[in-house]
Amino acid sequence: MRTLAARFSSYLCRRKIGNVQSRNFSSSPLGKDERTLEEEADRKIGWFLKLIFVGTATAVAYNFFPYMGDTLLQQSVSLLHVKDPLFKRMGASRLSRYAIDNERRKKIVEMGGAEELLNMLGAAKDDQTRKEALKALVALSPSDEAAGFLRRAGAVSVIRDTPDSTEDAEIEKYKLSLLKRFQNLRFD
């Protein structure tokens, strides 16, 4: 049986078993200097591949991030126009993350985002949508200009008319924060 298996394997491989050479170069009988050269070459190739990856990632980011500025803001405000509450929540969430300084808050107000957030809050039928709208309004409120616009647009009455949630305590926290901010706001 063994002889049959040996003949069959030699027929398939068509080579003599005695002449098989090892293809594993690192286990070859190289000298110590040759192994270190091989390891150094492997290390250099690894660094070269890493540099290619970083260069590619940089090129992709350079071409992708310009779409995340004003275009992202416009898309976020346009999501507030959609009838689906999920998309409205996504737009409000984006605006709350975008409103990190007064310049960006001013830009949101200029593009109509603050007014749309008030409309969204007034028309919201579920707690999650109310929460995201209030969260975005809280993110806008530190800017005096945005808070003044919201107050002139009737935000105080819209916020007071927003029903309280028995399930989500954050809604009440956001409402109180906004009402307090509008009370402390000074007009010229």
XYZ file of N, CA, C and O in Angstrom:
752
model
N 0.809 -1.178 0.000
C 0.000 0.000 0.000
C 0.870 1.267 0.000
O 0.545 2.213 -0.676
N 1.971 1.192 0.793
C 2.862 2.347 0.843
C 3.548 2.571 -0.494
O 3.756 3.705 -0.903
N 3.916 1.508 -1.125
C 4.578 1.666 -2.423
C 3.615 2.239 -3.447
O 4.001 3.052 -4.285
N 2.377 1.861 -3.371
C 1.367 2.392 -4.291
C 1.173 3.895 -4.044
O 1.088 4.684 -4.991
N 1.134 4.288 -2.780
C 0.986 5.708 -2.439
C 2.208 6.493 -2.893
O 2.092 7.616 -3.379
N 3.394 5.933 -2.729
C 4.617 6.612 -3.154
C 4.635 6.788 -4.660
O 5.026 7.839 -5.173
N 4.245 5.755 -5.394
C 4.208 5.865 -6.860
C 3.163 6.889 -7.307
O 3.398 7.659 -8.237
N 2.024 6.878 -6.642
C 0.961 7.800 -7.012
C 1.378 9.251 -6.757
O 1.156 10.130 -7.574
N 2.026 9.499 -5.605
C 2.470 10.857 -5.304
C 3.592 11.285 -6.243
O 3.660 12.437 -6.647
N 4.474 10.354 -6.608
C 5.542 10.709 -7.551
C 4.965 10.948 -8.938
O 5.472 11.773 -9.696
N 3.900 10.249 -9.275
C 3.247 10.469 -10.560
C 2.602 11.853 -10.592
O 2.669 12.558 -11.591
N 1.956 12.265 -9.484
C 1.302 13.563 -9.437
C 2.312 14.707 -9.402
O 2.131 15.728 -10.057
N 3.353 14.572 -8.650
C 4.324 15.650 -8.488
C 5.380 15.659 -9.574
O 5.982 16.687 -9.848
N 5.667 14.520 -10.148
C 6.661 14.354 -11.204
C 8.026 14.903 -10.801
O 8.679 15.617 -11.534
N 8.385 14.636 -9.603
C 9.723 15.005 -9.151
C 10.174 13.953 -8.147
O 9.367 13.262 -7.528
N 11.447 13.885 -7.972
C 11.982 12.917 -7.030
C 12.003 13.530 -5.637
O 12.368 14.688 -5.470
N 11.623 12.729 -4.673
C 11.523 13.225 -3.313
C 12.900 13.603 -2.770
O 13.025 14.523 -1.992
N 13.925 12.967 -3.185
C 15.265 13.255 -2.689
C 15.791 14.595 -3.140
O 16.673 15.165 -2.515
N 15.295 15.150 -4.241
C 15.799 16.406 -4.786
C 14.981 17.636 -4.366
O 15.162 18.701 -4.926
N 14.106 17.487 -3.419
C 13.269 18.610 -3.011
C 14.124 19.619 -2.257
O 14.823 19.268 -1.319
N 14.069 20.862 -2.689
C 14.823 21.922 -2.023
C 13.868 22.754 -1.178
O 12.719 22.973 -1.535
N 14.351 23.220 -0.081
C 13.536 24.041 0.819
C 13.365 25.425 0.211
O 14.322 26.035 -0.249
N 12.124 25.909 0.213
C 11.866 27.245 -0.316
C 11.751 28.269 0.806
O 11.466 29.414 0.565
N 11.905 27.854 2.014
C 11.859 28.765 3.138
C 13.245 29.369 3.293
O 14.152 28.738 3.796
N 13.399 30.616 2.867
C 14.719 31.215 2.822
C 15.278 31.502 4.218
O 16.463 31.501 4.426
N 14.382 31.800 5.165
C 14.892 32.132 6.482
C 15.434 30.898 7.211
O 16.216 31.025 8.124
N 15.002 29.699 6.790
C 15.536 28.505 7.429
C 16.697 27.912 6.627
O 17.199 26.859 6.948
N 17.100 28.608 5.577
C 18.220 28.120 4.796
C 19.510 28.320 5.582
O 19.580 29.150 6.478
N 20.517 27.583 5.230
C 21.762 27.668 6.010
C 22.553 28.934 5.671
O 23.686 28.878 5.211
N 21.926 30.085 5.870
C 22.622 31.345 5.619
C 23.438 31.709 6.850
O 23.120 31.323 7.961
N 24.413 32.509 6.635
C 25.208 32.979 7.755
C 24.446 34.034 8.548
O 23.393 34.522 8.146
N 24.985 34.375 9.696
C 24.329 35.341 10.572
C 24.222 36.705 9.898
O 23.206 37.385 10.026
N 25.234 37.127 9.158
C 25.205 38.411 8.472
C 24.139 38.435 7.388
O 23.457 39.432 7.200
N 24.014 37.330 6.684
C 23.014 37.263 5.623
C 21.596 37.307 6.198
O 20.700 37.898 5.605
N 21.381 36.677 7.361
C 20.057 36.729 8.004
C 19.717 38.143 8.440
O 18.589 38.594 8.287
N 20.666 38.844 9.002
C 20.389 40.214 9.435
C 20.098 41.115 8.238
O 19.267 42.001 8.326
N 20.801 40.867 7.121
C 20.500 41.616 5.904
C 19.091 41.329 5.429
O 18.358 42.232 5.000
N 18.692 40.070 5.491
C 17.344 39.691 5.076
C 16.297 40.323 5.993
O 15.285 40.842 5.523
N 16.540 40.315 7.298
C 15.605 40.929 8.238
C 15.516 42.442 8.029
O 14.441 43.032 8.113
N 16.661 43.056 7.757
C 16.660 44.492 7.507
C 15.889 44.828 6.240
O 15.141 45.804 6.190
N 16.046 44.006 5.206
C 15.294 44.220 3.971
C 13.798 44.068 4.221
O 12.995 44.862 3.711
N 13.401 43.058 5.013
C 11.990 42.890 5.349
C 11.454 44.100 6.104
O 10.344 44.562 5.858
N 12.234 44.630 7.020
C 11.825 45.790 7.802
C 11.669 47.018 6.894
O 10.708 47.771 7.023
N 12.604 47.208 5.971
C 12.516 48.349 5.061
C 11.307 48.237 4.144
O 10.638 49.230 3.867
N 11.029 47.047 3.675
C 9.847 46.849 2.826
C 8.579 47.130 3.629
O 7.640 47.746 3.130
N 8.555 46.731 4.890
C 7.409 47.005 5.753
C 7.182 48.500 5.927
O 6.053 48.985 5.839
N 8.257 49.246 6.172
C 8.137 50.689 6.308
C 7.702 51.333 4.998
O 6.918 52.281 4.983
N 8.196 50.821 3.890
C 7.810 51.344 2.585
C 6.309 51.147 2.357
O 5.620 52.061 1.892
N 5.789 49.966 2.696
C 4.359 49.711 2.539
C 3.528 50.605 3.462
O 2.461 51.085 3.081
N 4.023 50.840 4.676
C 3.322 51.742 5.594
C 3.287 53.160 5.043
O 2.272 53.853 5.146
N 4.393 53.609 4.451
C 4.427 54.943 3.871
C 3.468 55.069 2.693
O 2.820 56.102 2.514
N 3.379 54.033 1.888
C 2.422 54.041 0.787
C 0.995 54.140 1.329
O 0.168 54.906 0.818
N 0.689 53.400 2.397
C -0.641 53.450 2.994
C -0.944 54.844 3.537
O -2.028 55.392 3.308
N -0.003 55.445 4.257
C -0.215 56.779 4.818
C -0.389 57.805 3.705
O -1.238 58.692 3.784
N 0.400 57.696 2.654
C 0.268 58.608 1.516
C -1.086 58.485 0.846
O -1.710 59.487 0.498
N -1.556 57.260 0.681
C -2.866 57.049 0.082
C -3.965 57.606 0.975
O -4.894 58.265 0.492
N -3.871 57.358 2.278
C -4.871 57.872 3.208
C -4.879 59.396 3.212
O -5.939 60.021 3.275
N -3.708 60.009 3.113
C -3.621 61.466 3.075
C -4.267 62.014 1.805
O -4.995 63.001 1.851
N -4.002 61.384 0.675
C -4.595 61.832 -0.590
C -6.115 61.696 -0.561
O -6.836 62.594 -1.016
N -6.615 60.608 -0.014
C -8.067 60.413 0.074
C -8.676 61.457 1.004
O -9.710 62.055 0.697
N -8.054 61.699 2.148
C -8.570 62.685 3.100
C -8.543 64.089 2.504
O -9.472 64.872 2.705
N -7.497 64.398 1.756
C -7.384 65.720 1.134
C -8.527 65.951 0.150
O -9.049 67.046 0.019
N -8.926 64.903 -0.558
C -10.009 65.034 -1.523
C -11.387 64.900 -0.883
O -12.378 65.350 -1.454
N -11.487 64.277 0.290
C -12.783 64.015 0.906
C -13.213 65.114 1.870
O -14.373 65.496 1.900
N -12.304 65.657 2.668
C -12.683 66.590 3.720
C -13.237 67.924 3.236
O -13.998 68.543 3.976
N -12.921 68.422 2.053
C -13.596 69.656 1.623
C -15.113 69.493 1.536
O -15.840 70.464 1.663
N -15.604 68.293 1.363
C -17.041 68.067 1.296
C -17.680 68.082 2.675
O -18.883 67.999 2.797
N -16.879 68.178 3.713
C -17.420 68.129 5.059
C -17.587 69.511 5.678
O -18.019 69.625 6.807
N -17.304 70.569 4.978
C -17.427 71.909 5.526
C -18.830 72.444 5.347
O -19.784 71.982 5.960
N -18.964 73.455 4.496
C -20.263 74.085 4.268
C -21.247 73.130 3.611
O -22.449 73.216 3.866
N -20.747 72.239 2.780
C -21.641 71.289 2.130
C -22.307 70.391 3.161
O -23.510 70.127 3.079
N -21.554 69.945 4.144
C -22.126 69.118 5.205
C -23.157 69.905 5.992
O -24.209 69.377 6.346
N -22.887 71.162 6.235
C -23.826 72.008 6.948
C -25.110 72.192 6.143
O -26.211 72.097 6.688
N -24.980 72.431 4.845
C -26.160 72.570 3.986
C -26.972 71.280 3.951
O -28.202 71.316 3.999
N -26.286 70.153 3.878
C -26.985 68.873 3.874
C -27.698 68.638 5.211
O -28.813 68.122 5.234
N -27.076 69.032 6.303
C -27.684 68.856 7.622
C -28.934 69.710 7.759
O -29.951 69.259 8.292
N -28.876 70.942 7.281
C -30.054 71.812 7.332
C -31.136 71.268 6.406
O -32.320 71.268 6.756
N -30.752 70.757 5.249
C -31.760 70.213 4.333
C -32.397 68.936 4.883
O -33.532 68.617 4.544
N -31.686 68.207 5.746
C -32.293 67.034 6.380
C -33.433 67.429 7.312
O -34.337 66.628 7.562
N -33.407 68.645 7.815
C -34.481 69.108 8.692
C -35.773 69.360 7.923
O -36.846 69.427 8.512
N -35.703 69.488 6.596
C -36.884 69.716 5.757
C -37.633 68.424 5.443
O -38.791 68.473 5.046
N -36.984 67.289 5.612
C -37.573 65.997 5.250
C -38.685 65.656 6.244
O -38.640 66.045 7.409
N -39.693 64.908 5.801
C -40.813 64.560 6.678
C -40.479 63.445 7.664
O -41.057 63.366 8.730
N -39.536 62.602 7.309
C -39.197 61.458 8.157
C -38.473 61.921 9.422
O -37.453 62.608 9.342
N -38.971 61.546 10.612
C -38.327 61.986 11.852
C -36.894 61.479 12.019
O -36.071 62.145 12.652
N -36.581 60.317 11.446
C -35.222 59.789 11.555
C -34.226 60.734 10.896
O -33.174 61.062 11.463
N -34.549 61.201 9.692
C -33.651 62.114 8.990
C -33.571 63.459 9.696
O -32.522 64.101 9.722
N -34.687 63.896 10.266
C -34.659 65.146 11.034
C -33.733 65.007 12.241
O -32.960 65.910 12.547
N -33.806 63.864 12.925
C -32.912 63.642 14.063
C -31.460 63.611 13.630
O -30.582 64.142 14.312
N -31.193 62.989 12.473
C -29.817 62.949 11.967
C -29.301 64.355 11.668
O -28.164 64.704 12.006
N -30.140 65.186 11.036
C -29.737 66.559 10.738
C -29.501 67.365 12.000
O -28.524 68.105 12.102
N -30.388 67.217 12.994
C -30.219 67.944 14.256
C -28.968 67.478 14.989
O -28.240 68.290 15.569
N -28.697 66.187 14.951
C -27.505 65.658 15.606
C -26.246 66.206 14.945
O -25.285 66.584 15.634
N -26.242 66.262 13.631
C -25.083 66.827 12.922
C -24.879 68.293 13.288
O -23.759 68.745 13.513
N -25.990 69.045 13.336
C -25.871 70.472 13.670
C -25.357 70.672 15.088
O -24.564 71.580 15.340
N -25.799 69.837 16.011
C -25.314 69.988 17.389
C -23.829 69.668 17.494
O -23.118 70.272 18.299
N -23.343 68.740 16.679
C -21.908 68.439 16.686
C -21.113 69.497 15.941
O -19.937 69.710 16.219
N -21.739 70.163 14.980
C -21.043 71.176 14.181
C -20.927 72.504 14.938
O -19.998 73.265 14.728
N -21.871 72.788 15.828
C -21.936 74.080 16.510
C -20.977 74.120 17.698
O -21.392 74.096 18.849
N -19.678 74.221 17.405
C -18.693 74.190 18.490
C -18.098 75.561 18.794
O -17.488 75.733 19.833
N -18.283 76.531 17.911
C -17.805 77.877 18.194
C -18.808 78.889 17.628
O -19.727 78.540 16.894
N -18.627 80.155 17.993
C -19.595 81.187 17.612
C -19.695 81.379 16.104
O -20.772 81.651 15.581
N -18.585 81.224 15.410
C -18.600 81.396 13.955
C -19.477 80.335 13.293
O -20.274 80.638 12.407
N -19.336 79.103 13.733
C -20.143 78.023 13.161
C -21.611 78.162 13.560
O -22.506 77.866 12.767
N -21.863 78.594 14.784
C -23.246 78.802 15.220
C -23.901 79.893 14.379
O -25.061 79.786 13.984
N -23.144 80.952 14.094
C -23.657 82.044 13.258
C -23.976 81.536 11.856
O -24.999 81.902 11.266
N -23.116 80.679 11.340
C -23.336 80.125 10.008
C -24.598 79.271 9.967
O -25.359 79.303 8.998
N -24.855 78.512 11.044
C -26.064 77.687 11.115
C -27.300 78.580 11.107
O -28.281 78.299 10.405
N -27.257 79.678 11.861
C -28.387 80.609 11.905
C -28.600 81.243 10.533
O -29.741 81.353 10.057
N -27.516 81.651 9.862
C -27.627 82.275 8.543
C -28.210 81.331 7.500
O -28.905 81.765 6.591
N -27.932 80.049 7.622
C -28.440 79.085 6.644
C -29.867 78.641 6.955
O -30.442 77.850 6.212
N -30.429 79.132 8.048
C -31.804 78.781 8.386
C -31.940 77.565 9.269
O -33.055 77.069 9.473
N -30.853 77.088 9.807
C -30.899 75.890 10.637
C -31.616 76.100 11.957
O -32.347 75.226 12.430
N -31.461 77.285 12.570
C -32.104 77.548 13.860
C -33.614 77.586 13.706
O -34.354 77.009 14.520
N -34.073 78.240 12.662
C -35.515 78.314 12.416
C -36.102 76.929 12.122
O -37.183 76.579 12.608
N -35.371 76.141 11.366
C -35.838 74.785 11.067
C -35.850 73.902 12.307
O -36.709 73.037 12.459
N -34.891 74.115 13.218
C -34.887 73.360 14.467
C -36.104 73.701 15.313
O -36.713 72.824 15.940
N -36.497 74.982 15.316
C -37.712 75.368 16.038
C -38.950 74.741 15.410
O -39.848 74.258 16.118
N -39.013 74.740 14.078
C -40.140 74.097 13.387
C -40.168 72.601 13.688
O -41.232 72.010 13.894
N -38.993 71.997 13.702
C -38.889 70.570 14.001
C -39.371 70.279 15.414
O -40.099 69.313 15.655
N -38.977 71.124 16.356
C -39.386 70.932 17.748
C -40.887 71.100 17.900
O -41.540 70.324 18.610
N -41.448 72.084 17.223
C -42.887 72.312 17.316
C -43.710 71.195 16.699
O -44.812 70.888 17.171
N -43.198 70.564 15.659
C -43.947 69.519 14.957
C -43.582 68.104 15.407
O -44.172 67.137 14.899
N -42.643 67.974 16.335
C -42.166 66.642 16.747
C -43.277 65.862 17.442
O -43.993 66.395 18.291
N -43.382 64.588 17.065
C -44.412 63.733 17.635
C -43.854 62.692 18.602
O -44.604 62.034 19.289
N -42.532 62.546 18.623
C -41.935 61.553 19.529
C -40.816 62.197 20.357
O -40.290 63.251 20.008
N -40.495 61.547 21.461
C -39.511 62.088 22.404
C -38.106 62.157 21.822
O -37.351 63.090 22.116
N -37.737 61.191 21.007
C -36.378 61.186 20.444
C -36.155 62.404 19.547
O -35.099 63.027 19.578
N -37.160 62.738 18.743
C -37.038 63.890 17.851
C -36.987 65.180 18.662
O -36.184 66.076 18.370
N -37.819 65.278 19.692
C -37.789 66.459 20.563
C -36.423 66.605 21.235
O -35.877 67.698 21.333
N -35.907 65.481 21.698
C -34.618 65.501 22.393
C -33.497 65.997 21.480
O -32.687 66.835 21.874
N -33.448 65.489 20.238
C -32.385 65.924 19.314
C -32.539 67.388 18.940
O -31.552 68.110 18.813
N -33.783 67.847 18.759
C -33.999 69.261 18.433
C -33.561 70.145 19.597
O -32.874 71.160 19.397
N -33.948 69.770 20.814
C -33.550 70.554 21.990
C -32.038 70.529 22.198
O -31.433 71.544 22.554
N -31.434 69.370 21.950
C -29.979 69.242 22.091
C -29.263 70.173 21.107
O -28.272 70.835 21.456
N -29.748 70.247 19.869
C -29.143 71.134 18.871
C -29.373 72.599 19.243
O -28.479 73.437 19.060
N -30.555 72.914 19.784
C -30.814 74.291 20.206
C -29.920 74.682 21.382
O -29.458 75.818 21.469
N -29.673 73.750 22.295
C -28.749 74.005 23.400
C -27.345 74.247 22.864
O -26.608 75.105 23.369
N -26.949 73.506 21.836
C -25.617 73.698 21.239
C -25.509 75.068 20.575
O -24.423 75.658 20.533
N -26.621 75.593 20.039
C -26.607 76.913 19.405
C -26.678 78.054 20.419
O -26.203 79.147 20.162
N -27.284 77.817 21.564
C -27.608 78.897 22.493
C -26.420 79.616 23.138
O -26.593 80.756 23.560
N -25.230 79.052 23.265
C -24.133 79.836 23.863
C -23.764 81.092 23.076
O -23.229 82.041 23.643
N -24.056 81.135 21.809
C -23.792 82.322 21.007
C -24.901 83.341 21.272
O -26.085 83.034 21.139
N -24.514 84.563 21.634
C -25.508 85.604 21.893
C -26.339 85.901 20.654
O -27.543 86.127 20.736
N -25.686 85.905 19.512
C -26.392 86.198 18.261
C -27.418 85.113 17.951
O -28.557 85.411 17.587
N -27.027 83.851 18.101
C -27.952 82.753 17.833
C -29.075 82.726 18.856
O -30.248 82.528 18.504
N -28.740 82.970 20.118
C -29.770 82.986 21.163
C -30.740 84.141 20.941
O -31.957 83.982 21.136
N -30.237 85.290 20.532
C -31.112 86.425 20.226
C -32.048 86.114 19.074
O -33.238 86.441 19.115
N -31.520 85.495 18.036
C -32.360 85.122 16.906
C -33.442 84.134 17.341
O -34.606 84.266 16.948
N -33.046 83.139 18.135
C -34.017 82.140 18.593
C -35.111 82.787 19.442
O -36.289 82.446 19.293
N -34.728 83.717 20.280
C -35.727 84.381 21.122
C -36.684 85.219 20.268
O -37.895 85.208 20.500
N -36.155 85.946 19.288
C -37.015 86.740 18.396
C -37.904 85.852 17.537
O -38.992 86.253 17.147
N -37.434 84.644 17.232
C -38.214 83.720 16.396
C -39.298 82.992 17.192
O -40.040 82.191 16.625
N -39.379 83.246 18.490
C -40.432 82.639 19.298
C -40.048 81.325 19.936
O -40.905 80.483 20.209
N -38.767 81.151 20.211
C -38.308 79.886 20.775
C -38.850 79.649 22.173
O -39.124 78.513 22.547
N -39.067 80.719 22.943
C -39.524 80.555 24.321
C -40.897 79.891 24.348
O -41.134 78.937 25.104
N -41.804 80.357 23.505
C -43.149 79.756 23.488
C -43.122 78.332 22.945
O -43.851 77.461 23.438
N -42.286 78.082 21.931
C -42.198 76.727 21.377
C -41.634 75.759 22.420
O -42.123 74.643 22.579
N -40.636 76.203 23.155
C -40.014 75.343 24.174
C -40.989 75.098 25.325
O -41.104 73.978 25.827
N -41.727 76.130 25.743
C -42.710 75.945 26.820
C -43.844 75.022 26.390
O -44.393 74.289 27.218
N -44.223 75.068 25.110
C -45.310 74.223 24.613
C -44.880 72.785 24.376
O -45.729 71.917 24.139
N -43.586 72.529 24.416
C -43.090 71.171 24.210
C -43.515 70.294 25.384
O -43.259 70.631 26.536
N -44.200 69.185 25.110
C -44.652 68.331 26.214
C -43.484 67.705 26.967
O -42.435 67.403 26.399
N -43.695 67.522 28.269
C -42.683 66.872 29.098
C -42.674 65.381 28.814
O -43.691 64.788 28.453
N -41.521 64.776 29.000
C -41.369 63.341 28.764
C -41.254 62.622 30.096
O -40.497 63.035 30.973
N -42.017 61.548 30.235
C -41.903 60.733 31.445
C -40.764 59.740 31.323
O -40.265 59.246 32.324
N -40.332 59.456 30.091
C -39.291 58.455 29.850
C -37.886 59.037 29.784
O -36.923 58.395 30.160
N -37.761 60.265 29.281
C -36.440 60.842 29.052
C -36.285 62.129 29.854
O -36.909 63.147 29.540
N -35.461 62.091 30.878
C -35.253 63.251 31.743
C -34.398 64.321 31.069
O -34.418 65.483 31.487
N -33.668 63.956 30.037
C -32.805 64.928 29.356
C -33.623 66.004 28.652
O -33.154 67.132 28.497
N -34.816 65.661 28.211
C -35.659 66.649 27.541
C -35.958 67.801 28.500
O -35.841 68.975 28.139
N -36.334 67.472 29.722
C -36.619 68.504 30.720
C -35.359 69.305 31.034
O -35.420 70.529 31.209
N -34.219 68.636 31.099
C -32.951 69.323 31.367
C -32.634 70.318 30.258
O -32.238 71.459 30.524
N -32.804 69.902 28.997
C -32.546 70.796 27.866
C -33.523 71.972 27.868
O -33.147 73.119 27.596
N -34.784 71.702 28.163
C -35.785 72.775 28.193
C -35.430 73.820 29.243
O -35.457 75.024 28.968
N -35.103 73.368 30.448
C -34.759 74.301 31.520
C -33.500 75.095 31.187
O -33.419 76.291 31.476
N -32.535 74.440 30.575
C -31.292 75.114 30.188
C -31.567 76.216 29.171
O -31.033 77.334 29.289
N -32.394 75.928 28.193
C -32.707 76.925 27.165
C -33.514 78.084 27.745
O -33.237 79.250 27.451
N -34.516 77.780 28.556
C -35.334 78.847 29.139
C -34.496 79.749 30.040
O -34.662 80.976 30.038
N -33.588 79.158 30.779
C -32.696 79.943 31.630
C -31.785 80.826 30.782
O -31.536 81.993 31.110
N -31.290 80.274 29.687
C -30.410 81.047 28.788
C -31.156 82.233 28.191
O -30.627 83.332 28.099
N -32.422 82.031 27.798
C -33.188 83.117 27.194
C -33.564 84.179 28.227
O -33.707 85.345 27.884
N -33.715 83.787 29.491
C -34.003 84.770 30.538
C -32.784 85.648 30.816
O -32.920 86.835 31.112
N -31.599 85.059 30.726
C -30.372 85.806 31.000
C -29.871 86.605 29.804
O -28.871 87.315 29.921
N -30.557 86.504 28.688
C -30.122 87.184 27.473
C -30.461 88.663 27.556
O -31.564 89.054 27.945
N -29.521 89.507 27.172
C -29.715 90.952 27.208
C -29.883 91.472 25.784
O -29.164 91.075 24.876
N -30.826 92.364 25.629
C -31.034 93.002 24.339
C -30.642 94.467 24.429
O -30.776 95.106 25.468
N -30.191 95.019 23.314
C -29.823 96.449 23.289
C -31.038 97.320 23.102
O -31.944 97.107 22.452
